[in-house]
Amino acid sequence: MSDLTRLPALFTGPLAPYGAALTTAYRPDDLPVAALLTREGLAHALDRAAAEYPEGSDRRAIASLWSKTYLRGIIPAPMIAAVGGLPLDLTPSACALRADFSALVVRRTVSGPEAIVGLYTHLTALAEGLKAASGIAPRVIWSNAANLLTATLERLAQLSPVAVGLRRDLLEAPERVDGGANPLFDHIRWITPGHPDLPETVRQRRICCIRDLIPGKPLCSTCPKLTVADWLATSAERH
């Protein structure tokens, strides 16, 4: 039995909803990730995404929001697989997407360090491709990725100590596992609001995702521009 045949067994209980976002079954109309993450491929994707927003919306903000959707397709499910002992090769040349972007198609497992390097390669192509297609600063894309990785690995750390090690290697180390500066490092901080109606600590990004450059878009829940008054107002709306 190949390693990949074990994938479905990892997505049970509270992790079951993530299973549909990952598959090993290729289809003829799957989109190669390496083709998507080019200037041309991403420009086309952003052109399509722009139709969902008010005319004249800042293309950089559209790119940031598009990247968040894309990252939700390539981070949570592969992190679950890695924590379950099946690190996946996320190098762009080794994976594809369903034509409707509903699932990431993976080809093989690799060692833990190789999987991390593959993720860095994937995120680098995404950040640089979106910069070329929209003008967005790559650090915003890396911040989006770090924010999602933080939230994902926080949840998984409650299920397995492997997630704690992944969080350390990906987010808390200033250097990458293969050497060089870690572009995922130090994007998140924990704020102590000091108010009885708020959590003891609140996760906050260091870099704004610039979604508020689109007319009518509010700040995201982890925006560095948010104040205690903003958090209280948001909390009141939920109750």
Tab-separated table of N, CA and C in Angstrom, residues 122-185:
chain	number	residue	atom	x	y	z
A	122	HIS	N	6.595	26.910	-3.116
A	122	HIS	CA	5.237	27.221	-3.556
A	122	HIS	C	4.866	28.657	-3.179
A	123	LEU	N	5.125	29.024	-1.943
A	123	LEU	CA	4.753	30.354	-1.469
A	123	LEU	C	5.592	31.445	-2.139
A	124	THR	N	6.841	31.142	-2.418
A	124	THR	CA	7.688	32.109	-3.129
A	124	THR	C	7.129	32.380	-4.517
A	125	ALA	N	6.747	31.306	-5.221
A	125	ALA	CA	6.176	31.474	-6.560
A	125	ALA	C	4.878	32.275	-6.497
A	126	LEU	N	4.066	32.019	-5.480
A	126	LEU	CA	2.814	32.751	-5.313
A	126	LEU	C	3.076	34.229	-5.051
A	127	ALA	N	3.960	34.531	-4.106
A	127	ALA	CA	4.227	35.914	-3.728
A	127	ALA	C	4.852	36.702	-4.876
A	128	GLU	N	5.815	36.105	-5.546
A	128	GLU	CA	6.483	36.810	-6.638
A	128	GLU	C	5.568	36.928	-7.852
A	129	GLY	N	4.761	35.893	-8.112
A	129	GLY	CA	3.831	35.957	-9.229
A	129	GLY	C	2.771	37.017	-9.035
A	130	LEU	N	2.250	37.138	-7.810
A	130	LEU	CA	1.240	38.158	-7.530
A	130	LEU	C	1.848	39.557	-7.551
A	131	LYS	N	3.093	39.676	-7.154
A	131	LYS	CA	3.770	40.971	-7.264
A	131	LYS	C	3.826	41.399	-8.731
A	132	ALA	N	4.195	40.458	-9.593
A	132	ALA	CA	4.298	40.768	-11.014
A	132	ALA	C	2.936	41.076	-11.629
A	133	ALA	N	1.892	40.400	-11.141
A	133	ALA	CA	0.561	40.549	-11.738
A	133	ALA	C	-0.231	41.726	-11.182
A	134	SER	N	0.166	42.231	-9.996
A	134	SER	CA	-0.651	43.273	-9.356
A	134	SER	C	0.133	44.412	-8.733
A	135	GLY	N	1.415	44.185	-8.477
A	135	GLY	CA	2.202	45.201	-7.778
A	135	GLY	C	2.201	45.046	-6.273
A	136	ILE	N	1.527	44.028	-5.736
A	136	ILE	CA	1.479	43.844	-4.289
A	136	ILE	C	2.851	43.483	-3.744
A	137	ALA	N	3.167	43.961	-2.555
A	137	ALA	CA	4.435	43.626	-1.917
A	137	ALA	C	4.411	42.159	-1.484
A	138	PRO	N	5.425	41.372	-1.817
A	138	PRO	CA	5.444	39.958	-1.423
A	138	PRO	C	5.247	39.743	0.074
A	139	ARG	N	5.700	40.684	0.905
A	139	ARG	CA	5.574	40.495	2.358
A	139	ARG	C	4.109	40.390	2.793
A	140	VAL	N	3.194	40.994	2.029
A	140	VAL	CA	1.772	40.883	2.375
A	140	VAL	C	1.302	39.450	2.160
A	141	ILE	N	1.756	38.823	1.094
A	141	ILE	CA	1.375	37.428	0.821
A	141	ILE	C	1.983	36.501	1.866
A	142	TRP	N	3.244	36.732	2.219
A	142	TRP	CA	3.876	35.913	3.262
A	142	TRP	C	3.147	36.107	4.598
A	143	SER	N	2.695	37.322	4.865
A	143	SER	CA	1.938	37.580	6.090
A	143	SER	C	0.609	36.838	6.072
A	144	ASN	N	-0.063	36.838	4.917
A	144	ASN	CA	-1.310	36.084	4.801
A	144	ASN	C	-1.068	34.603	5.083
A	145	ALA	N	0.024	34.069	4.527
A	145	ALA	CA	0.346	32.660	4.742
A	145	ALA	C	0.682	32.381	6.205
A	146	ALA	N	1.465	33.269	6.819
A	146	ALA	CA	1.849	33.074	8.220
A	146	ALA	C	0.633	33.123	9.138
A	147	ASN	N	-0.301	34.006	8.843
A	147	ASN	CA	-1.502	34.114	9.665
A	147	ASN	C	-2.325	32.830	9.600
A	148	LEU	N	-2.499	32.292	8.396
A	148	LEU	CA	-3.267	31.052	8.255
A	148	LEU	C	-2.520	29.865	8.854
A	149	LEU	N	-1.221	29.810	8.656
A	149	LEU	CA	-0.439	28.726	9.261
A	149	LEU	C	-0.518	28.776	10.782
A	150	THR	N	-0.471	29.977	11.348
A	150	THR	CA	-0.576	30.114	12.802
A	150	THR	C	-1.900	29.566	13.308
A	151	ALA	N	-2.986	29.964	12.671
A	151	ALA	CA	-4.301	29.503	13.103
A	151	ALA	C	-4.439	27.991	12.929
A	152	THR	N	-3.949	27.479	11.795
A	152	THR	CA	-4.062	26.051	11.520
A	152	THR	C	-3.254	25.217	12.508
A	153	LEU	N	-2.008	25.594	12.720
A	153	LEU	CA	-1.140	24.803	13.590
A	153	LEU	C	-1.508	24.954	15.056
A	154	GLU	N	-2.130	26.062	15.423
A	154	GLU	CA	-2.651	26.212	16.791
A	154	GLU	C	-3.699	25.133	17.069
A	155	ARG	N	-4.611	24.974	16.120
A	155	ARG	CA	-5.656	23.961	16.300
A	155	ARG	C	-5.064	22.560	16.305
A	156	LEU	N	-4.152	22.299	15.377
A	156	LEU	CA	-3.581	20.962	15.275
A	156	LEU	C	-2.689	20.630	16.464
A	157	ALA	N	-2.107	21.647	17.097
A	157	ALA	CA	-1.257	21.406	18.267
A	157	ALA	C	-2.048	20.805	19.418
A	158	GLN	N	-3.361	21.003	19.416
A	158	GLN	CA	-4.211	20.408	20.443
A	158	GLN	C	-4.400	18.910	20.210
A	159	LEU	N	-4.063	18.457	18.997
A	159	LEU	CA	-4.247	17.049	18.638
A	159	LEU	C	-2.944	16.271	18.574
A	160	SER	N	-1.833	16.963	18.296
A	160	SER	CA	-0.567	16.252	18.116
A	160	SER	C	0.619	17.165	18.397
A	161	PRO	N	1.646	16.646	19.084
A	161	PRO	CA	2.853	17.447	19.315
A	161	PRO	C	3.638	17.696	18.029
A	162	VAL	N	3.360	16.925	16.981
A	162	VAL	CA	4.036	17.153	15.703
A	162	VAL	C	3.751	18.567	15.204
A	163	ALA	N	2.532	19.046	15.447
A	163	ALA	CA	2.161	20.393	15.007
A	163	ALA	C	2.987	21.451	15.721
A	164	VAL	N	3.366	21.184	16.957
A	164	VAL	CA	4.198	22.139	17.706
A	164	VAL	C	5.556	22.276	17.027
A	165	GLY	N	6.118	21.148	16.591
A	165	GLY	CA	7.389	21.185	15.891
A	165	GLY	C	7.284	21.898	14.552
A	166	LEU	N	6.195	21.663	13.839
A	166	LEU	CA	5.982	22.348	12.566
A	166	LEU	C	5.863	23.858	12.773
A	167	ARG	N	5.132	24.245	13.787
A	167	ARG	CA	4.982	25.668	14.090
A	167	ARG	C	6.335	26.296	14.386
A	168	ARG	N	7.158	25.591	15.128
A	168	ARG	CA	8.496	26.104	15.447
A	168	ARG	C	9.328	26.264	14.167
A	169	ASP	N	9.335	25.225	13.327
A	169	ASP	CA	10.172	25.266	12.125
A	169	ASP	C	9.690	26.289	11.112
A	170	LEU	N	8.379	26.414	10.962
A	170	LEU	CA	7.831	27.286	9.926
A	170	LEU	C	7.691	28.738	10.363
A	171	LEU	N	7.342	28.965	11.621
A	171	LEU	CA	6.931	30.308	12.045
A	171	LEU	C	7.810	30.958	13.094
A	172	GLU	N	8.500	30.152	13.879
A	172	GLU	CA	9.211	30.707	15.027
A	172	GLU	C	10.721	30.750	14.848
A	173	ALA	N	11.217	30.132	13.783
A	173	ALA	CA	12.659	30.131	13.534
A	173	ALA	C	13.019	31.241	12.547
A	174	PRO	N	14.018	32.056	12.844
A	174	PRO	CA	14.390	33.135	11.912
A	174	PRO	C	15.023	32.633	10.622
A	175	GLU	N	15.507	31.383	10.639
A	175	GLU	CA	16.109	30.807	9.435
A	175	GLU	C	15.299	29.613	8.950
A	176	ARG	N	15.265	29.421	7.641
A	176	ARG	CA	14.603	28.275	7.042
A	176	ARG	C	15.359	26.994	7.380
A	177	VAL	N	14.676	25.856	7.280
A	177	VAL	CA	15.325	24.585	7.568
A	177	VAL	C	16.444	24.289	6.590
A	178	ASP	N	16.384	24.890	5.381
A	178	ASP	CA	17.430	24.668	4.384
A	178	ASP	C	18.384	25.848	4.290
A	179	GLY	N	18.344	26.751	5.273
A	179	GLY	CA	19.233	27.897	5.307
A	179	GLY	C	18.592	29.146	4.710
A	180	GLY	N	19.096	30.298	5.081
A	180	GLY	CA	18.558	31.552	4.584
A	180	GLY	C	17.472	32.088	5.485
A	181	ALA	N	17.118	33.357	5.283
A	181	ALA	CA	16.105	34.014	6.110
A	181	ALA	C	14.742	33.383	5.885
A	182	ASN	N	13.982	33.246	6.960
A	182	ASN	CA	12.652	32.644	6.902
A	182	ASN	C	11.610	33.740	6.664
A	183	PRO	N	10.988	33.785	5.480
A	183	PRO	CA	10.009	34.844	5.195
A	183	PRO	C	8.688	34.684	5.935
A	184	LEU	N	8.501	33.564	6.661
A	184	LEU	CA	7.299	33.362	7.468
A	184	LEU	C	7.514	33.789	8.926
A	185	PHE	N	8.718	34.181	9.257
A	185	PHE	CA	9.064	34.473	10.650
A	185	PHE	C	8.554	35.844	11.098
